[in-house]
Amino acid sequence: MCLGLPMQVARCHGLVADCRQGERWQSVDLSLVGEVQPGDWLLVFTGAAREVLSPQQAADILDALAALDAAMNGRFDPAIHLADLNQREPQLPPHLQAQFDAQRKPS
């Protein structure tokens, strides 16, 4: 399994960027995403950027990875690691919600 990590661009040299995530630094190939600017967020798989992320997307992925790490190390707390889901009902995608609503209508 390959896991993409959000990394923030620090410096660019053509189609290579020096990126960091926390204390980890990596040279990243930009061939698939093109030129980026320092401060941009990238989704990086095995040394190559696959997608430019918004800061919110990067934060969401980093939060999910932190929750996974906590669960794997016995430190998982739903109130902390699933705070965005607490006190919220699950939502169906629009195409399934329409089908569900149609089935619930009285005949």
C-alpha atoms as one frame of an Amber mdcrd trajectory, in Angstrom:
protein
   0.000   0.000   0.000   1.238   3.458  -0.886   0.384   6.341   1.424   0.476
   9.948   0.266   1.708  12.566   2.709   0.963  16.274   2.635   4.178  18.275
   2.422   4.678  22.023   2.252   6.951  23.555  -0.371   9.898  25.475   1.081
  12.015  26.080  -2.053  11.646  25.355  -5.764  14.285  24.545  -8.375  12.419
  24.097 -11.659  10.514  20.837 -11.424  12.013  19.860  -8.062  10.945  21.282
  -4.710  12.382  21.004  -1.231   9.381  20.170   0.934   8.778  19.556   4.597
   6.195  17.937   6.816   7.026  18.509  10.443  10.743  17.827  10.864  10.915
  15.653   7.746  12.479  17.173   4.591  12.345  15.663   1.121  13.186  16.635
  -2.456   9.991  16.195  -4.463   9.566  15.715  -8.215   6.994  18.184  -9.585
   6.676  16.687 -13.071   3.035  15.646 -12.533   1.827  18.939 -11.025   3.994
  21.578 -12.672   5.458  24.653 -11.041   4.438  25.532  -7.497   5.302  28.301
  -5.051   6.879  28.203  -1.582   4.074  27.726   0.927   1.984  25.513  -1.380
   0.907  22.097  -0.094   1.449  18.918  -2.121   0.261  15.338  -1.760   3.499
  13.357  -2.117   3.825   9.654  -2.951   7.284   8.053  -3.098   9.082  11.306
  -3.844   6.669  12.668  -6.451   3.935  15.267  -6.029   0.623  13.877  -7.300
  -1.692  16.768  -6.410  -1.597  20.374  -5.191  -3.657  20.617  -1.987  -5.469
  23.500  -0.354  -4.274  24.280   3.175  -7.577  22.838   4.481  -7.130  19.576
   2.554  -3.581  19.252   3.909  -4.786  19.889   7.477  -7.592  17.318   7.118
  -5.165  14.656   5.864  -2.637  15.435   8.599  -5.422  15.184  11.218  -6.489
  11.798   9.822  -2.896  10.551   9.905  -2.527  11.755  13.505  -5.707   9.850
  14.436  -4.368   6.712  12.748  -1.057   7.039  14.606  -2.898   7.536  17.903
  -5.103   4.478  17.271  -2.098   2.325  16.417  -0.301   3.439  19.585  -3.176
   3.157  22.061  -3.726   6.907  22.423  -6.933   7.268  20.392  -9.574   9.588
  21.858 -12.690  10.092  19.682 -13.387  13.496  21.240  -9.979  14.678  20.010
  -9.303  12.631  16.894 -12.829  12.669  15.476 -13.874  16.102  16.701 -15.253
  17.010  13.271 -17.609  14.010  13.461 -18.779  14.371  17.069 -22.393  15.452
  17.468 -23.042  15.047  13.747 -25.109  12.497  11.892 -23.468  10.756   8.931
 -24.411  12.236   5.567 -25.142  10.249   2.445 -23.713  11.421  -0.888 -26.361
  13.359  -2.883 -27.078  10.514  -5.324 -27.741   8.076  -2.473 -29.697  10.633
  -0.431 -32.098  11.141  -3.369 -32.605   7.379  -3.653 -33.124   7.065   0.121
 -35.638   9.939   0.144 -37.542   8.390  -2.779 -37.853   5.071  -0.918 -39.172
   6.779   2.227 -41.965   8.678   0.480 -45.414   7.318   1.307 -47.125   5.602
  -1.621
